[in-house]
CSV table of C-alpha atoms in Angstrom, one decimal:
chain,number,residue,atom,x,y,z
M,1,MET,CA,5.1,-4.5,12.9
M,2,GLY,CA,2.2,-6.0,10.9
M,3,PRO,CA,1.1,-7.3,8.6
M,4,LEU,CA,2.7,-10.5,9.9
M,5,GLU,CA,4.8,-12.7,7.6
M,6,LEU,CA,3.1,-15.8,8.8
M,7,THR,CA,5.1,-18.3,6.9
M,8,ALA,CA,8.4,-16.9,8.2
M,9,MET,CA,7.0,-16.9,11.7
M,10,VAL,CA,5.3,-20.2,12.0
M,11,GLY,CA,6.2,-22.1,8.7
M,12,GLU,CA,4.0,-23.1,5.8
M,13,VAL,CA,1.9,-25.6,7.7
M,14,GLY,CA,1.4,-23.2,10.7
M,15,ALA,CA,0.3,-20.5,8.2
M,16,TRP,CA,-2.3,-22.9,6.7
M,17,ILE,CA,-3.5,-23.6,10.2
M,18,VAL,CA,-4.0,-19.9,10.9
M,19,TYR,CA,-5.9,-19.5,7.6
M,20,LEU,CA,-8.0,-22.5,8.6
M,21,LEU,CA,-8.8,-21.0,12.0
M,22,ILE,CA,-9.7,-17.6,10.5
M,23,GLY,CA,-12.0,-19.2,8.0
M,24,PHE,CA,-13.6,-21.3,10.6
M,25,ALA,CA,-14.3,-18.2,12.8
M,26,PHE,CA,-15.5,-16.2,9.8
M,27,GLY,CA,-18.0,-19.0,8.8
M,28,PHE,CA,-19.1,-19.5,12.5
M,29,ILE,CA,-19.9,-15.9,12.8
M,30,LEU,CA,-21.8,-15.7,9.5
M,31,GLU,CA,-23.8,-18.7,10.5
M,32,SER,CA,-24.4,-17.4,14.1
M,33,ALA,CA,-25.8,-14.1,12.5
M,34,GLY,CA,-28.2,-16.2,10.4
M,35,PHE,CA,-26.5,-15.3,7.1
M,36,GLY,CA,-26.6,-19.0,6.0
M,37,ASP,CA,-30.4,-18.5,5.4
M,38,SER,CA,-31.2,-17.1,1.9
M,39,ARG,CA,-34.4,-15.8,3.2
M,40,ARG,CA,-32.8,-13.6,5.6
M,41,LEU,CA,-30.2,-12.2,3.2
M,42,ALA,CA,-32.8,-11.5,0.5
M,43,ALA,CA,-35.0,-9.8,3.0
M,44,GLN,CA,-32.5,-7.0,3.1
M,45,PHE,CA,-33.4,-5.9,-0.3
M,46,TYR,CA,-37.0,-5.4,0.7
M,47,TRP,CA,-36.0,-3.7,4.1
M,48,ARG,CA,-37.7,-6.4,6.1
M,49,ASP,CA,-34.6,-7.5,7.6
M,50,LEU,CA,-31.6,-5.3,8.1
M,51,SER,CA,-29.3,-7.7,9.6
M,52,VAL,CA,-27.0,-7.8,6.6
M,53,MET,CA,-26.6,-4.1,6.6
M,54,GLN,CA,-26.3,-3.8,10.3
M,55,VAL,CA,-23.7,-6.6,10.7
M,56,MET,CA,-21.7,-5.7,7.7
M,57,PHE,CA,-21.6,-1.9,8.3
M,58,THR,CA,-20.8,-2.4,12.0
M,59,GLY,CA,-18.0,-5.0,11.1
M,60,ILE,CA,-16.5,-2.5,8.5
M,61,MET,CA,-16.6,0.4,10.9
M,62,VAL,CA,-15.1,-1.5,13.8
M,63,ALA,CA,-12.4,-3.0,11.5
M,64,MET,CA,-11.7,0.3,10.1
M,65,VAL,CA,-11.2,1.9,13.4
M,66,LEU,CA,-9.0,-1.0,14.7
M,67,ILE,CA,-6.9,-1.0,11.5
M,68,PHE,CA,-6.1,2.7,11.7
M,69,TRP,CA,-5.5,2.8,15.4
M,70,ALA,CA,-3.1,-0.2,15.0
M,71,THR,CA,-1.3,1.9,12.4
M,72,ALA,CA,-1.2,5.1,14.6
M,73,LEU,CA,0.3,3.1,17.5
M,74,GLY,CA,2.8,1.5,15.0
M,75,TRP,CA,1.6,-2.0,15.3
M,76,LEU,CA,0.5,-2.2,11.6
M,77,ASP,CA,2.0,-0.8,8.4
M,78,TYR,CA,-1.1,0.2,6.5
M,79,GLU,CA,1.0,0.6,3.2
M,80,GLU,CA,1.6,-3.1,3.4
M,81,VAL,CA,-2.1,-4.0,3.7
M,82,TRP,CA,-3.7,-5.2,0.5
M,83,VAL,CA,-6.2,-2.7,-0.8
M,84,ASN,CA,-8.1,-3.9,-4.0
M,85,PRO,CA,-6.9,-1.7,-6.8
M,86,THR,CA,-9.6,0.4,-8.4
M,87,TYR,CA,-10.9,-0.3,-11.9
M,88,VAL,CA,-13.8,2.0,-12.1
M,89,TRP,CA,-16.0,0.8,-14.8
M,90,PRO,CA,-15.4,-3.0,-14.4
M,91,GLY,CA,-16.1,-2.4,-10.7
M,92,ILE,CA,-19.4,-0.8,-11.4
M,93,VAL,CA,-20.5,-3.4,-13.9
M,94,GLY,CA,-19.2,-6.3,-11.7
M,95,GLY,CA,-21.0,-4.8,-8.8
M,96,LEU,CA,-24.3,-4.6,-10.7
M,97,ILE,CA,-23.9,-8.3,-11.7
M,98,MET,CA,-23.2,-9.3,-8.1
M,99,GLY,CA,-26.2,-7.4,-6.8
M,100,ALA,CA,-28.3,-9.0,-9.3
M,101,GLY,CA,-27.0,-12.3,-8.4
M,102,PHE,CA,-27.5,-11.7,-4.7
M,103,ILE,CA,-31.0,-10.8,-5.1
M,104,PHE,CA,-31.8,-13.6,-7.4
M,105,GLY,CA,-29.9,-16.2,-5.6
M,106,GLY,CA,-30.4,-15.0,-2.0
M,107,PHE,CA,-26.6,-15.3,-1.3
M,108,CYS,CA,-23.3,-13.7,-2.0
M,109,PRO,CA,-20.4,-16.0,-2.5
M,110,GLY,CA,-19.1,-16.3,1.1
M,111,THR,CA,-22.6,-16.9,2.7
M,112,SER,CA,-23.4,-19.4,-0.1
M,113,LEU,CA,-20.5,-21.4,1.3
M,114,VAL,CA,-21.8,-21.0,4.8
M,115,GLY,CA,-25.2,-22.2,3.7
M,116,ALA,CA,-23.7,-25.1,1.6
M,117,ALA,CA,-21.8,-26.2,4.7
M,118,THR,CA,-25.0,-26.7,6.6
M,119,LEU,CA,-26.4,-28.6,3.6
M,120,LYS,CA,-28.9,-26.0,2.3
M,121,LEU,CA,-30.0,-27.1,-1.1
M,122,ASP,CA,-30.3,-23.5,-2.5
M,123,ALA,CA,-26.8,-22.6,-1.2
M,124,ILE,CA,-25.4,-25.8,-2.8
M,125,TRP,CA,-26.8,-24.9,-6.2
M,126,PHE,CA,-25.6,-21.3,-5.7
M,127,VAL,CA,-22.1,-22.5,-5.2
M,128,ALA,CA,-22.4,-24.8,-8.1
M,129,GLY,CA,-23.6,-21.9,-10.3
M,130,ALA,CA,-20.8,-19.7,-8.9
M,131,ALA,CA,-18.2,-22.3,-9.9
M,132,VAL,CA,-19.7,-22.5,-13.5
M,133,GLY,CA,-19.7,-18.7,-13.6
M,134,ILE,CA,-16.2,-18.5,-12.4
M,135,HIS,CA,-15.0,-21.1,-14.9
M,136,GLY,CA,-17.0,-19.3,-17.7
M,137,PHE,CA,-15.3,-16.0,-16.7
M,138,GLY,CA,-11.9,-17.5,-16.9
M,139,GLU,CA,-12.5,-19.0,-20.3
M,140,THR,CA,-13.9,-15.8,-21.8
M,141,VAL,CA,-12.1,-12.9,-20.1
M,142,ALA,CA,-9.6,-12.7,-23.0
M,143,LEU,CA,-12.5,-11.4,-25.2
M,144,PHE,CA,-13.0,-8.4,-23.0
M,145,ASN,CA,-9.5,-8.0,-21.5
M,146,ASP,CA,-9.3,-4.3,-22.5
M,147,PHE,CA,-12.5,-3.5,-20.7
M,148,TRP,CA,-11.5,-5.6,-17.7
M,149,HIS,CA,-8.3,-3.6,-17.3
M,150,SER,CA,-9.8,-0.1,-18.2
M,151,SER,CA,-10.2,2.9,-15.9
M,152,PHE,CA,-7.4,1.8,-13.6
M,153,LEU,CA,-6.7,4.2,-10.7
M,154,GLY,CA,-4.3,2.0,-8.7
M,155,ARG,CA,-4.5,1.6,-4.9
M,156,LEU,CA,-6.9,4.5,-4.3
M,157,THR,CA,-8.4,5.2,-0.8
M,158,LEU,CA,-10.8,7.5,0.3
M,159,GLN,CA,-8.3,9.7,2.1
M,160,ASP,CA,-6.3,9.9,-1.2
M,161,TRP,CA,-9.3,10.8,-3.2
M,162,LEU,CA,-10.6,13.5,-0.8
M,163,GLY,CA,-7.2,14.7,0.2
M,164,LEU,CA,-8.2,14.6,3.9
M,165,PRO,CA,-6.4,13.2,6.8
M,166,THR,CA,-7.1,9.6,7.5
M,167,GLY,CA,-8.6,10.1,11.0
M,168,VAL,CA,-11.1,12.8,9.5
M,169,VAL,CA,-12.2,10.3,6.9
M,170,VAL,CA,-12.7,7.6,9.6
M,171,LEU,CA,-14.7,9.8,11.8
M,172,GLY,CA,-16.7,11.0,8.9
M,173,LEU,CA,-17.4,7.4,7.7
M,174,VAL,CA,-18.4,6.2,11.3
M,175,SER,CA,-20.6,9.2,11.8
M,176,ILE,CA,-22.4,8.6,8.5
M,177,GLY,CA,-22.6,4.9,9.1
M,178,ILE,CA,-24.3,5.3,12.5
M,179,VAL,CA,-26.7,7.8,11.1
M,180,VAL,CA,-27.5,5.5,8.1
M,181,LEU,CA,-28.1,2.5,10.5
M,182,TRP,CA,-30.3,4.5,12.7
M,183,ALA,CA,-32.2,6.0,9.7
M,184,ALA,CA,-32.6,2.6,8.1
M,185,GLU,CA,-34.1,1.2,11.3
M,186,LEU,CA,-36.6,4.0,11.5
M,187,LEU,CA,-37.5,3.4,7.9
M,188,ARG,CA,-38.0,-0.3,8.4
M,189,ARG,CA,-40.3,0.3,11.5
M,190,ARG,CA,-42.3,2.8,9.3
M,191,LEU,CA,-42.7,0.3,6.6
M,192,TYR,CA,-43.4,-2.8,8.7
M,193,GLY,CA,-44.2,-1.6,12.1
M,194,ASP,CA,-42.4,-2.6,15.3
M,195,ALA,CA,-42.5,-6.2,14.5
M,196,ASP,CA,-39.2,-8.2,15.3
M,197,GLU,CA,-36.9,-8.6,12.3
M,198,GLY,CA,-37.1,-11.9,10.3
S,1,MET,CA,-32.5,-12.4,27.6
S,2,VAL,CA,-32.0,-9.0,26.1
S,3,THR,CA,-35.1,-7.0,26.0
S,4,PRO,CA,-35.7,-4.5,23.1
S,5,MET,CA,-35.1,-1.6,25.5
S,6,LYS,CA,-31.8,-3.1,26.8
S,7,ALA,CA,-30.8,-3.9,23.2
S,8,SER,CA,-31.5,-0.3,22.1
S,9,ARG,CA,-29.3,1.0,25.0
S,10,LEU,CA,-26.5,-1.5,24.1
S,11,HIS,CA,-26.7,-0.3,20.5
S,12,ALA,CA,-26.5,3.3,21.6
S,13,LEU,CA,-23.5,2.5,23.9
S,14,GLY,CA,-21.8,0.6,21.1
S,15,ALA,CA,-22.3,3.6,18.7
S,16,ALA,CA,-20.9,6.1,21.4
S,17,VAL,CA,-17.8,4.0,22.0
S,18,LEU,CA,-17.2,3.7,18.2
S,19,LEU,CA,-17.7,7.3,17.6
S,20,LEU,CA,-15.4,8.3,20.6
S,21,ALA,CA,-12.7,5.9,19.2
S,22,ALA,CA,-13.1,7.6,15.8
S,23,ALA,CA,-12.9,11.0,17.2
S,24,ALA,CA,-9.8,10.0,19.4
S,25,LEU,CA,-8.1,8.7,16.2
S,26,ALA,CA,-8.9,11.9,14.1
S,27,TRP,CA,-7.3,13.9,17.0
S,28,HIS,CA,-4.3,11.6,17.3
S,29,GLY,CA,-3.6,11.2,13.6
S,30,GLN,CA,-1.5,8.9,11.6
S,31,PRO,CA,2.2,8.6,11.9
S,32,THR,CA,4.4,10.8,9.7
S,33,PRO,CA,7.1,9.1,7.8
S,34,SER,CA,9.6,10.1,10.4
S,35,GLU,CA,7.6,8.7,13.2
S,36,LYS,CA,6.8,5.6,11.2
S,37,TRP,CA,10.6,5.1,10.6
S,38,ARG,CA,10.9,4.9,14.5
S,39,PHE,CA,8.6,1.9,14.3
S,40,LEU,CA,10.5,0.2,11.5
S,41,ALA,CA,13.9,1.1,12.6
S,42,ALA,CA,14.6,-2.2,14.6
S,43,GLN,CA,13.8,-4.1,11.4
S,44,LEU,CA,15.4,-1.9,8.7
S,45,GLU,CA,18.3,-0.1,10.6
S,46,PRO,CA,20.6,-3.0,10.1
S,47,ARG,CA,20.4,-2.5,6.3
S,48,LEU,CA,22.0,0.9,7.0
S,49,THR,CA,24.5,0.0,9.7
S,50,GLU,CA,25.7,-3.0,7.7
S,51,ARG,CA,25.8,-0.9,4.5
S,52,GLN,CA,23.5,-3.3,2.6
S,53,VAL,CA,21.9,-0.5,0.7
S,54,TYR,CA,24.9,1.6,-0.1
S,55,ILE,CA,25.9,0.8,-3.6
S,56,ASP,CA,29.3,1.3,-5.1
S,57,PRO,CA,29.4,4.0,-7.9
S,58,ALA,CA,30.6,1.2,-10.4
S,59,GLU,CA,27.5,-0.7,-9.6
S,60,LEU,CA,25.4,2.3,-10.4
S,61,MET,CA,27.2,2.8,-13.6
S,62,GLY,CA,26.5,-0.7,-14.5
S,63,LEU,CA,22.8,-0.3,-13.7
S,64,MET,CA,22.7,2.9,-15.9
S,65,HIS,CA,23.8,0.8,-18.8
S,66,ASP,CA,21.5,-2.1,-18.1
S,67,ASP,CA,18.5,-2.0,-20.4
S,68,TYR,CA,16.5,-4.6,-18.3
S,69,VAL,CA,16.6,-2.5,-15.1
S,70,ASP,CA,14.1,0.2,-14.8
S,71,LEU,CA,16.3,2.7,-13.0
S,72,PHE,CA,15.2,5.8,-11.2
S,73,ILE,CA,18.0,8.1,-10.0
S,74,ILE,CA,16.6,10.5,-7.6
S,75,ASP,CA,18.9,13.5,-7.1
S,76,LEU,CA,18.0,15.3,-3.9
S,77,ARG,CA,20.5,18.2,-4.1
S,78,ASP,CA,19.8,21.9,-4.6
S,79,GLU,CA,19.4,23.5,-8.1
S,80,ARG,CA,22.9,25.1,-8.1
S,81,ASP,CA,24.7,21.6,-7.7
S,82,TRP,CA,22.1,20.1,-10.1
S,83,ASN,CA,23.0,22.6,-12.8
S,84,LEU,CA,26.9,22.0,-12.2
S,85,PHE,CA,26.7,18.4,-12.5
S,86,HIS,CA,24.1,15.5,-12.3
S,87,LEU,CA,24.0,11.9,-13.6
S,88,TRP,CA,22.5,11.1,-17.0
S,89,GLY,CA,18.8,10.1,-16.6
S,90,ALA,CA,18.5,11.5,-13.0
S,91,GLU,CA,15.5,13.3,-11.8
S,92,ARG,CA,15.8,16.1,-9.4
S,93,ILE,CA,13.4,15.9,-6.4
S,94,PRO,CA,14.1,18.3,-3.4
S,95,PRO,CA,13.6,16.4,-0.1
S,96,GLN,CA,10.6,18.4,0.9
S,97,ALA,CA,8.8,17.5,-2.4
S,98,LEU,CA,9.4,13.6,-2.0
S,99,SER,CA,5.9,13.1,-0.5
S,100,ALA,CA,4.3,13.7,-3.8
S,101,HIS,CA,6.2,10.6,-5.3
S,102,TRP,CA,5.6,7.9,-2.7
S,103,LYS,CA,2.7,6.5,-4.7
S,104,ARG,CA,4.9,6.2,-7.8
S,105,PHE,CA,7.8,4.6,-5.8
S,106,ALA,CA,5.3,2.2,-4.1
S,107,ASN,CA,4.3,0.9,-7.7
S,108,LEU,CA,7.6,0.1,-9.2
S,109,GLY,CA,7.5,-2.9,-11.5
S,110,GLU,CA,9.6,-6.1,-10.6
S,111,ASN,CA,12.6,-4.6,-12.4
S,112,GLY,CA,12.3,-1.2,-10.9
S,113,VAL,CA,15.3,0.1,-8.9
S,114,ILE,CA,15.5,3.5,-7.1
S,115,VAL,CA,18.9,5.1,-6.2
S,116,PHE,CA,18.9,8.2,-3.9
S,117,VAL,CA,21.8,10.5,-4.6
S,118,GLY,CA,23.3,13.4,-2.6
S,119,ASN,CA,26.6,15.2,-2.6
S,120,ASP,CA,27.4,12.8,0.2
S,121,GLU,CA,25.1,10.3,2.0
S,122,ALA,CA,23.2,12.1,4.6
S,123,ILE,CA,20.2,13.4,2.7
S,124,ALA,CA,20.1,10.3,0.7
S,125,THR,CA,20.0,8.2,3.7
S,126,ASP,CA,17.3,10.3,5.1
S,127,ALA,CA,15.3,10.1,1.9
S,128,TRP,CA,15.7,6.3,1.9
S,129,LYS,CA,14.3,6.0,5.5
S,130,GLN,CA,11.3,8.1,4.5
S,131,ALA,CA,10.9,5.9,1.4
S,132,MET,CA,10.8,2.8,3.4
S,133,ALA,CA,8.3,4.1,5.8
S,134,ALA,CA,5.9,5.9,3.3
S,135,ALA,CA,6.2,4.0,0.0
S,136,SER,CA,5.7,0.4,0.9
S,137,ARG,CA,9.4,-0.4,1.1
S,138,PRO,CA,10.4,0.1,-2.5
S,139,ASN,CA,13.6,-1.6,-3.9
S,140,ALA,CA,15.7,1.5,-3.1
S,141,TYR,CA,19.4,2.1,-2.5
S,142,ILE,CA,21.9,5.0,-1.8
S,143,LEU,CA,24.7,6.0,-3.9
S,144,ALA,CA,27.8,5.3,-1.5
S,145,GLY,CA,29.9,8.5,-1.2
S,146,GLY,CA,27.3,10.6,-3.2
S,147,ILE,CA,28.2,12.8,-6.1
S,148,ASN,CA,31.6,13.6,-4.5
S,149,ARG,CA,32.8,10.1,-4.7
S,150,TRP,CA,31.3,9.7,-8.2
S,151,LEU,CA,33.3,12.6,-9.6
S,152,ARG,CA,36.5,11.5,-7.9
S,153,GLU,CA,36.2,8.1,-9.6
S,154,PHE,CA,34.8,9.0,-12.9
S,155,SER,CA,35.6,12.5,-13.8
S,156,PRO,CA,38.6,12.9,-16.3
S,157,ASP,CA,39.6,15.9,-14.3
S,158,SER,CA,39.9,13.9,-11.1
S,159,ASP,CA,43.0,13.0,-9.4
S,160,ALA,CA,41.7,9.9,-7.5
S,161,ASN,CA,44.6,10.1,-5.2
S,162,ALA,CA,43.9,13.6,-4.0
S,163,PRO,CA,42.1,13.9,-0.8
S,164,PRO,CA,38.8,15.7,-0.9
S,165,ALA,CA,38.8,19.4,-0.1
S,166,ALA,CA,39.2,19.9,3.6
S,167,GLY,CA,37.1,22.1,5.8
S,168,VAL,CA,33.9,21.8,3.8
S,169,PRO,CA,30.8,20.6,5.6
S,170,ASP,CA,29.0,17.4,4.5
S,171,GLU,CA,26.5,17.6,1.6
S,172,ASN,CA,28.4,20.4,-0.2
S,173,LEU,CA,29.7,19.7,-3.6
S,174,ARG,CA,33.6,19.5,-2.9
S,175,PHE,CA,34.6,18.7,-6.4
S,176,PRO,CA,35.7,21.8,-8.3
S,177,LEU,CA,33.7,22.3,-11.5
S,178,LYS,CA,34.5,25.1,-13.9
S,179,TRP,CA,31.2,25.0,-15.9
S,180,ALA,CA,27.6,24.1,-15.3
S,181,LEU,CA,27.3,21.3,-17.6
S,182,GLY,CA,24.6,19.3,-15.9
S,183,ALA,CA,24.3,15.9,-17.7
S,184,ARG,CA,26.6,16.9,-20.5
S,185,HIS,CA,29.7,16.4,-18.3
S,186,PRO,CA,31.7,13.4,-19.4
S,187,ALA,CA,31.3,11.7,-16.0
S,188,SER,CA,27.4,11.9,-16.1
S,189,LEU,CA,27.4,8.6,-18.1
S,190,PRO,CA,30.8,7.0,-18.0
S,191,ASP,CA,31.6,4.2,-20.5
S,192,PRO,CA,32.5,1.0,-18.5
S,193,HIS,CA,34.6,-0.2,-21.3
S,194,GLN,CA,36.8,2.8,-21.2
S,195,THR,CA,36.7,3.7,-17.5
S,196,GLY,CA,37.6,0.4,-16.0
S,197,THR,CA,36.3,-0.5,-12.6
S,198,HIS,CA,37.5,-1.9,-9.4
S,199,SER,CA,36.1,-4.9,-7.7
S,200,PHE,CA,32.9,-4.4,-5.5
S,201,THR,CA,30.1,-6.2,-3.9
S,202,ARG,CA,26.9,-6.3,-5.9
S,203,LYS,CA,24.0,-5.2,-3.6
S,204,VAL,CA,21.2,-4.5,-6.0
S,205,ARG,CA,18.6,-7.3,-6.2
S,206,LEU,CA,15.5,-7.1,-8.3
S,207,GLN,CA,12.4,-7.8,-6.2
S,208,LYS,CA,9.8,-10.4,-7.2
S,209,ARG,CA,6.7,-8.8,-5.9
S,210,VAL,CA,4.5,-11.3,-4.0
S,211,VAL,CA,1.1,-10.2,-5.0
S,212,LYS,CA,-1.1,-10.4,-1.9
S,213,LYS,CA,-4.7,-10.6,-2.8
S,214,GLY,CA,-7.8,-10.4,-0.8
S,215,GLY,CA,-11.5,-10.0,-1.3
S,216,CYS,CA,-14.7,-10.7,0.3
S,217,GLY,CA,-17.5,-12.9,-0.4
């Protein structure tokens, strides 16, 4: 039953190889989707190109359905899967900062690595900036430690928060996601006509 | 090459498949703790059959006096037996109310230890199985022999050589108690210096939580 204890199964070197392969596949897919290009990423915020939203939402919905089907069939122990603990206000502030950085720089951290791997200068500068930012955070976090650990709600999931069965939440999210993607495409065509994206 | 019309049909097909899978999932539901135990049994059943999680009353007594250990004694017995006698610091949770505590059990600190207690071992064993399935495999154990054995070993009224009362079904309190003393009974928190203990195999291990992290970029 998953999650798999890779190190116990294939040894430490084997586990690193698996991580490498997963990373390779992730980067390959992102580059294939054109997410190594900051113009395409930034276009999401102007509704000119909805690839980011379409790919990410679709990936999230597919992964969600697969995870909970695997749990339902006893292949995966969902309680053992890492879910980022919820810190409400730090999450909101961090999201705002990341959103601003995304639109200013045209990348998020993962896609900047994809772009840097193909030697795009803007991606390389973004990665450098991110490294400086990460270091700066590490050096200053003690000054706002109380805020950083505030409003802690633990491992909080939508089904916990809503008090609904997991399957109902999944169905609801998939339904909403499909409607949102369809409506967004309609809006994009209304704003920019039927021209191809990008 | 995929034409716009074909792409549109593929999108619709994909959406339909995803929606159908989600609807089927909503209908099928997620496994209950009992069903989940069936999935985990192969991996965790040996801990029961080899008695790895059944701890000696003397070991529990030691834990009760260990300030470093964050001990949670979960008493699963009914209110009558609880009022007659229970361990010092124990918390009474009926088996049907355990589900409200899985989150708490799943978030124990590194020095947290849970011990399930019944009059014997049956309901405590069942609670342990459910905890493993529903609470992210907490550091949980079962009091070997339950309260019946505890009282035989530590009660000043006990004749340790006397056999337990015959003809009484499991999970009944077989030890005769004249008054409902709860945690005021002398045996609720025995003094290890005065009681003396037999040798036993220590089974409780404090878990070092490996923090698995993730995130996306």
